Amino acid sequence: LVNSPDNQSLYVGSSGRVVRVNKSGGDASVWTFPPAFSAWALLHTDSNTLLVGGQPGLYTINVKTNRVEPFGLYNQYRELASAHVLY
C-alpha cells in the first residue's frame, strides 16, 4: 500500500494487478500484469512512475499514460529480472 506523491490516491498490489483508488471520489483504476507475476512492493520514483516489484522481477506503471512495462534498466544485473523483489 502506498500513497501517491500528491496524496490524492492510494495504490495496492494484489496478485497480478495494482489498483489505484482515488481518495476523494472512491473511483478505481486497475493495471494487470502477466499471469505469473505477483505484485509485492510499490514505490513512486516520481509523480508519473510507479515501480512495482514482485515475483518475478520489476515493472513500471506510467500513471499518466496507464502504460505497464517490464523494467529494463538492469545494467549488468540481469538476474534481477527473475528475482523476487519484495521491498
Short mmCIF file of N, CA, C and O in Angstrom, two decimals:
data_model
loop_
_atom_site.label_atom_id
_atom_site.label_comp_id
_atom_site.label_asym_id
_atom_site.label_seq_id
_atom_site.Cartn_x
_atom_site.Cartn_y
_atom_site.Cartn_z
N LEU A 1 0.86 -1.17 0.00
CA LEU A 1 0.00 0.00 0.00
C LEU A 1 0.90 1.23 0.00
O LEU A 1 1.82 1.32 0.81
N VAL A 2 0.63 2.16 -0.92
CA VAL A 2 1.44 3.38 -1.00
C VAL A 2 0.55 4.54 -1.42
O VAL A 2 -0.40 4.37 -2.18
N ASN A 3 0.85 5.72 -0.86
CA ASN A 3 0.17 6.96 -1.25
C ASN A 3 0.80 7.51 -2.52
O ASN A 3 2.00 7.34 -2.75
N SER A 4 0.03 8.22 -3.30
CA SER A 4 0.58 8.95 -4.44
C SER A 4 1.34 10.16 -3.91
O SER A 4 1.08 10.62 -2.79
N PRO A 5 2.30 10.68 -4.69
CA PRO A 5 3.05 11.86 -4.23
C PRO A 5 2.18 13.06 -3.89
O PRO A 5 2.52 13.83 -3.00
N ASP A 6 1.04 13.21 -4.57
CA ASP A 6 0.15 14.33 -4.28
C ASP A 6 -0.88 14.00 -3.18
O ASP A 6 -1.74 14.80 -2.87
N ASN A 7 -0.79 12.80 -2.62
CA ASN A 7 -1.66 12.33 -1.54
C ASN A 7 -3.13 12.26 -1.94
O ASN A 7 -4.02 12.30 -1.10
N GLN A 8 -3.41 12.14 -3.24
CA GLN A 8 -4.79 12.06 -3.74
C GLN A 8 -5.27 10.63 -3.95
O GLN A 8 -6.46 10.39 -4.01
N SER A 9 -4.32 9.68 -4.08
CA SER A 9 -4.68 8.30 -4.39
C SER A 9 -3.89 7.32 -3.53
O SER A 9 -2.81 7.63 -3.03
N LEU A 10 -4.46 6.13 -3.38
CA LEU A 10 -3.79 5.01 -2.74
C LEU A 10 -3.58 3.92 -3.79
O LEU A 10 -4.45 3.68 -4.63
N TYR A 11 -2.44 3.25 -3.73
CA TYR A 11 -2.12 2.14 -4.63
C TYR A 11 -1.92 0.89 -3.78
O TYR A 11 -1.27 0.94 -2.74
N VAL A 12 -2.46 -0.22 -4.26
CA VAL A 12 -2.27 -1.50 -3.56
C VAL A 12 -2.01 -2.59 -4.60
O VAL A 12 -2.64 -2.62 -5.65
N GLY A 13 -1.04 -3.45 -4.30
CA GLY A 13 -0.76 -4.59 -5.15
C GLY A 13 -1.58 -5.79 -4.68
O GLY A 13 -1.69 -6.04 -3.48
N SER A 14 -2.14 -6.51 -5.62
CA SER A 14 -2.96 -7.67 -5.29
C SER A 14 -2.80 -8.71 -6.39
O SER A 14 -3.30 -8.52 -7.50
N SER A 15 -2.08 -9.77 -6.08
CA SER A 15 -1.80 -10.84 -7.05
C SER A 15 -1.21 -10.25 -8.32
O SER A 15 -0.20 -9.59 -8.27
N GLY A 16 -1.85 -10.43 -9.46
CA GLY A 16 -1.33 -9.97 -10.73
C GLY A 16 -1.84 -8.61 -11.15
O GLY A 16 -1.97 -8.34 -12.35
N ARG A 17 -2.12 -7.73 -10.18
CA ARG A 17 -2.62 -6.40 -10.54
C ARG A 17 -2.25 -5.38 -9.48
O ARG A 17 -1.93 -5.71 -8.35
N VAL A 18 -2.34 -4.12 -9.88
CA VAL A 18 -2.22 -2.99 -8.97
C VAL A 18 -3.48 -2.16 -9.13
O VAL A 18 -3.94 -1.90 -10.24
N VAL A 19 -4.04 -1.75 -8.00
CA VAL A 19 -5.28 -0.96 -8.00
C VAL A 19 -4.98 0.42 -7.43
O VAL A 19 -4.33 0.54 -6.39
N ARG A 20 -5.45 1.45 -8.13
CA ARG A 20 -5.35 2.83 -7.63
C ARG A 20 -6.76 3.27 -7.24
O ARG A 20 -7.70 3.18 -8.03
N VAL A 21 -6.91 3.78 -6.02
CA VAL A 21 -8.19 4.28 -5.53
C VAL A 21 -8.05 5.77 -5.25
O VAL A 21 -7.16 6.19 -4.50
N ASN A 22 -8.91 6.56 -5.87
CA ASN A 22 -8.95 8.00 -5.63
C ASN A 22 -9.57 8.23 -4.26
O ASN A 22 -10.69 7.80 -4.00
N LYS A 23 -8.84 8.89 -3.38
CA LYS A 23 -9.32 9.09 -2.01
C LYS A 23 -10.57 9.94 -1.92
O LYS A 23 -11.43 9.68 -1.07
N SER A 24 -10.72 10.93 -2.76
CA SER A 24 -11.87 11.83 -2.65
C SER A 24 -13.11 11.27 -3.32
O SER A 24 -14.21 11.40 -2.80
N GLY A 25 -12.97 10.63 -4.46
CA GLY A 25 -14.14 10.15 -5.18
C GLY A 25 -14.41 8.67 -5.03
O GLY A 25 -15.51 8.20 -5.29
N GLY A 26 -13.39 7.91 -4.63
CA GLY A 26 -13.57 6.48 -4.46
C GLY A 26 -13.48 5.67 -5.75
O GLY A 26 -13.55 4.46 -5.72
N ASP A 27 -13.32 6.34 -6.92
CA ASP A 27 -13.22 5.60 -8.17
C ASP A 27 -11.86 4.88 -8.21
O ASP A 27 -10.92 5.27 -7.55
N ALA A 28 -11.80 3.79 -8.98
CA ALA A 28 -10.60 2.95 -9.01
C ALA A 28 -10.13 2.71 -10.43
O ALA A 28 -10.91 2.71 -11.37
N SER A 29 -8.81 2.51 -10.56
CA SER A 29 -8.17 2.10 -11.81
C SER A 29 -7.41 0.81 -11.52
O SER A 29 -6.87 0.64 -10.42
N VAL A 30 -7.35 -0.08 -12.50
CA VAL A 30 -6.67 -1.36 -12.31
C VAL A 30 -5.68 -1.57 -13.45
O VAL A 30 -6.02 -1.37 -14.62
N TRP A 31 -4.45 -1.96 -13.11
CA TRP A 31 -3.44 -2.36 -14.09
C TRP A 31 -3.16 -3.83 -13.87
O TRP A 31 -2.95 -4.27 -12.73
N THR A 32 -3.15 -4.59 -14.93
CA THR A 32 -2.88 -6.02 -14.82
C THR A 32 -1.50 -6.36 -15.36
O THR A 32 -0.96 -5.65 -16.20
N PHE A 33 -0.97 -7.46 -14.88
CA PHE A 33 0.36 -7.94 -15.24
C PHE A 33 0.25 -9.34 -15.81
O PHE A 33 -0.82 -9.97 -15.73
N PRO A 34 1.34 -9.87 -16.35
CA PRO A 34 1.30 -11.25 -16.84
C PRO A 34 0.85 -12.20 -15.72
O PRO A 34 1.09 -11.94 -14.54
N PRO A 35 0.20 -13.31 -16.08
CA PRO A 35 -0.37 -14.21 -15.08
C PRO A 35 0.62 -14.72 -14.03
O PRO A 35 0.24 -14.96 -12.89
N ALA A 36 1.88 -14.87 -14.37
CA ALA A 36 2.86 -15.41 -13.42
C ALA A 36 3.39 -14.36 -12.44
O ALA A 36 4.15 -14.69 -11.54
N PHE A 37 3.00 -13.09 -12.59
CA PHE A 37 3.55 -12.01 -11.76
C PHE A 37 2.65 -11.74 -10.56
O PHE A 37 1.44 -11.62 -10.69
N SER A 38 3.28 -11.63 -9.37
CA SER A 38 2.57 -11.22 -8.15
C SER A 38 3.19 -9.92 -7.65
O SER A 38 4.39 -9.87 -7.39
N ALA A 39 2.39 -8.87 -7.54
CA ALA A 39 2.89 -7.56 -7.10
C ALA A 39 3.06 -7.55 -5.59
O ALA A 39 2.13 -7.86 -4.85
N TRP A 40 4.28 -7.19 -5.13
CA TRP A 40 4.58 -7.16 -3.70
C TRP A 40 4.96 -5.77 -3.20
O TRP A 40 4.55 -5.37 -2.13
N ALA A 41 5.81 -5.07 -3.94
CA ALA A 41 6.37 -3.81 -3.46
C ALA A 41 6.04 -2.69 -4.43
O ALA A 41 6.09 -2.87 -5.64
N LEU A 42 5.68 -1.53 -3.90
CA LEU A 42 5.32 -0.37 -4.72
C LEU A 42 6.14 0.83 -4.27
O LEU A 42 6.31 1.07 -3.08
N LEU A 43 6.65 1.59 -5.25
CA LEU A 43 7.43 2.78 -4.95
C LEU A 43 7.22 3.80 -6.05
O LEU A 43 7.39 3.48 -7.23
N HIS A 44 6.86 5.01 -5.68
CA HIS A 44 6.79 6.10 -6.66
C HIS A 44 8.19 6.63 -6.86
O HIS A 44 8.84 7.07 -5.92
N THR A 45 8.69 6.59 -8.10
CA THR A 45 10.01 7.15 -8.39
C THR A 45 9.90 8.62 -8.75
O THR A 45 10.86 9.36 -8.63
N ASP A 46 8.75 9.04 -9.22
CA ASP A 46 8.41 10.44 -9.47
C ASP A 46 6.89 10.51 -9.54
O ASP A 46 6.21 9.53 -9.29
N SER A 47 6.34 11.65 -9.88
CA SER A 47 4.87 11.79 -9.86
C SER A 47 4.17 10.99 -10.95
O SER A 47 2.97 10.76 -10.86
N ASN A 48 4.90 10.55 -11.98
CA ASN A 48 4.28 9.80 -13.07
C ASN A 48 4.58 8.32 -13.07
O ASN A 48 3.92 7.56 -13.79
N THR A 49 5.58 7.87 -12.33
CA THR A 49 6.05 6.50 -12.44
C THR A 49 5.94 5.75 -11.13
O THR A 49 6.42 6.20 -10.09
N LEU A 50 5.33 4.57 -11.20
CA LEU A 50 5.23 3.67 -10.06
C LEU A 50 6.07 2.44 -10.39
O LEU A 50 5.87 1.80 -11.43
N LEU A 51 7.03 2.13 -9.54
CA LEU A 51 7.86 0.95 -9.69
C LEU A 51 7.20 -0.18 -8.91
O LEU A 51 6.88 -0.01 -7.72
N VAL A 52 6.98 -1.32 -9.58
CA VAL A 52 6.27 -2.44 -8.96
C VAL A 52 7.22 -3.63 -8.92
O VAL A 52 7.64 -4.15 -9.95
N GLY A 53 7.55 -4.05 -7.71
CA GLY A 53 8.40 -5.22 -7.53
C GLY A 53 7.55 -6.41 -7.17
O GLY A 53 6.52 -6.29 -6.51
N GLY A 54 7.98 -7.57 -7.60
CA GLY A 54 7.21 -8.75 -7.27
C GLY A 54 7.92 -10.03 -7.62
O GLY A 54 9.15 -10.08 -7.66
N GLN A 55 7.13 -11.02 -7.88
CA GLN A 55 7.65 -12.33 -8.22
C GLN A 55 7.16 -12.68 -9.61
O GLN A 55 5.97 -12.89 -9.78
N PRO A 56 7.99 -12.72 -10.59
CA PRO A 56 9.40 -12.35 -10.62
C PRO A 56 9.63 -10.96 -11.19
O PRO A 56 8.89 -10.50 -12.05
N GLY A 57 10.65 -10.29 -10.72
CA GLY A 57 11.15 -9.08 -11.35
C GLY A 57 10.49 -7.77 -10.99
O GLY A 57 9.85 -7.64 -9.96
N LEU A 58 10.64 -6.81 -11.90
CA LEU A 58 10.16 -5.44 -11.71
C LEU A 58 9.40 -4.97 -12.94
O LEU A 58 9.74 -5.33 -14.07
N TYR A 59 8.39 -4.16 -12.70
CA TYR A 59 7.64 -3.49 -13.77
C TYR A 59 7.53 -2.02 -13.41
O TYR A 59 7.69 -1.64 -12.26
N THR A 60 7.21 -1.20 -14.41
CA THR A 60 6.89 0.20 -14.17
C THR A 60 5.48 0.47 -14.69
O THR A 60 5.04 -0.13 -15.67
N ILE A 61 4.80 1.37 -13.99
CA ILE A 61 3.50 1.86 -14.44
C ILE A 61 3.64 3.36 -14.62
O ILE A 61 4.02 4.06 -13.68
N ASN A 62 3.35 3.85 -15.82
CA ASN A 62 3.25 5.29 -16.02
C ASN A 62 1.80 5.65 -15.70
O ASN A 62 0.89 5.29 -16.45
N VAL A 63 1.57 6.31 -14.57
CA VAL A 63 0.21 6.57 -14.12
C VAL A 63 -0.51 7.63 -14.95
O VAL A 63 -1.74 7.73 -14.88
N LYS A 64 0.23 8.39 -15.73
CA LYS A 64 -0.40 9.38 -16.61
C LYS A 64 -0.91 8.74 -17.91
O LYS A 64 -1.97 9.07 -18.39
N THR A 65 -0.11 7.82 -18.47
CA THR A 65 -0.48 7.19 -19.74
C THR A 65 -1.09 5.80 -19.54
O THR A 65 -1.55 5.19 -20.50
N ASN A 66 -1.05 5.28 -18.30
CA ASN A 66 -1.57 3.95 -17.95
C ASN A 66 -0.80 2.80 -18.62
O ASN A 66 -1.33 1.72 -18.79
N ARG A 67 0.46 3.06 -18.98
CA ARG A 67 1.28 2.01 -19.60
C ARG A 67 2.00 1.19 -18.54
O ARG A 67 2.62 1.74 -17.64
N VAL A 68 1.91 -0.13 -18.68
CA VAL A 68 2.64 -1.07 -17.84
C VAL A 68 3.74 -1.68 -18.70
O VAL A 68 3.48 -2.19 -19.78
N GLU A 69 4.99 -1.61 -18.21
CA GLU A 69 6.12 -2.14 -18.97
C GLU A 69 7.08 -2.85 -18.04
O GLU A 69 7.26 -2.43 -16.89
N PRO A 70 7.74 -3.90 -18.53
CA PRO A 70 8.80 -4.51 -17.72
C PRO A 70 9.93 -3.50 -17.51
O PRO A 70 10.26 -2.73 -18.41
N PHE A 71 10.49 -3.50 -16.32
CA PHE A 71 11.63 -2.64 -16.04
C PHE A 71 12.80 -3.14 -16.86
O PHE A 71 13.02 -4.34 -16.97
N GLY A 72 13.59 -2.25 -17.44
CA GLY A 72 14.65 -2.69 -18.33
C GLY A 72 16.03 -2.11 -18.05
O GLY A 72 16.96 -2.37 -18.78
N LEU A 73 16.18 -1.35 -16.97
CA LEU A 73 17.47 -0.70 -16.70
C LEU A 73 18.30 -1.48 -15.69
O LEU A 73 18.76 -0.94 -14.69
N TYR A 74 18.49 -2.77 -15.94
CA TYR A 74 19.21 -3.62 -15.00
C TYR A 74 20.73 -3.50 -15.12
O TYR A 74 21.45 -3.97 -14.25
N ASN A 75 21.20 -2.89 -16.21
CA ASN A 75 22.64 -2.82 -16.48
C ASN A 75 23.23 -4.22 -16.44
O ASN A 75 22.72 -5.10 -17.10
N GLN A 76 24.27 -4.46 -15.66
CA GLN A 76 24.88 -5.78 -15.65
C GLN A 76 24.18 -6.76 -14.70
O GLN A 76 24.59 -7.90 -14.58
N TYR A 77 23.11 -6.35 -14.03
CA TYR A 77 22.43 -7.19 -13.04
C TYR A 77 21.14 -7.79 -13.59
O TYR A 77 20.07 -7.63 -13.03
N ARG A 78 21.25 -8.51 -14.70
CA ARG A 78 20.07 -9.09 -15.37
C ARG A 78 19.33 -10.10 -14.50
O ARG A 78 18.16 -10.37 -14.72
N GLU A 79 19.99 -10.69 -13.49
CA GLU A 79 19.33 -11.65 -12.62
C GLU A 79 18.17 -11.03 -11.84
O GLU A 79 17.27 -11.73 -11.39
N LEU A 80 18.16 -9.71 -11.72
CA LEU A 80 17.04 -9.04 -11.06
C LEU A 80 15.73 -9.20 -11.82
O LEU A 80 14.65 -9.13 -11.23
N ALA A 81 15.79 -9.45 -13.11
CA ALA A 81 14.57 -9.63 -13.91
C ALA A 81 13.82 -10.89 -13.48
O ALA A 81 12.62 -10.98 -13.67
N SER A 82 14.52 -11.85 -12.90
CA SER A 82 13.86 -13.08 -12.46
C SER A 82 13.85 -13.23 -10.93
O SER A 82 13.41 -14.24 -10.42
N ALA A 83 14.33 -12.21 -10.22
CA ALA A 83 14.37 -12.26 -8.76
C ALA A 83 13.01 -11.95 -8.15
O ALA A 83 12.14 -11.38 -8.79
N HIS A 84 12.85 -12.31 -6.89
CA HIS A 84 11.67 -11.93 -6.13
C HIS A 84 11.97 -10.59 -5.47
O HIS A 84 12.83 -10.51 -4.60
N VAL A 85 11.30 -9.53 -5.89
CA VAL A 85 11.54 -8.20 -5.36
C VAL A 85 10.44 -7.90 -4.35
O VAL A 85 9.30 -7.65 -4.71
N LEU A 86 10.81 -7.95 -3.07
CA LEU A 86 9.82 -7.85 -2.01
C LEU A 86 9.82 -6.52 -1.28
O LEU A 86 8.90 -6.21 -0.56
N TYR A 87 10.88 -5.71 -1.43
CA TYR A 87 10.97 -4.42 -0.73
C TYR A 87 11.31 -3.32 -1.68
O TYR A 87 12.05 -3.46 -2.57
#
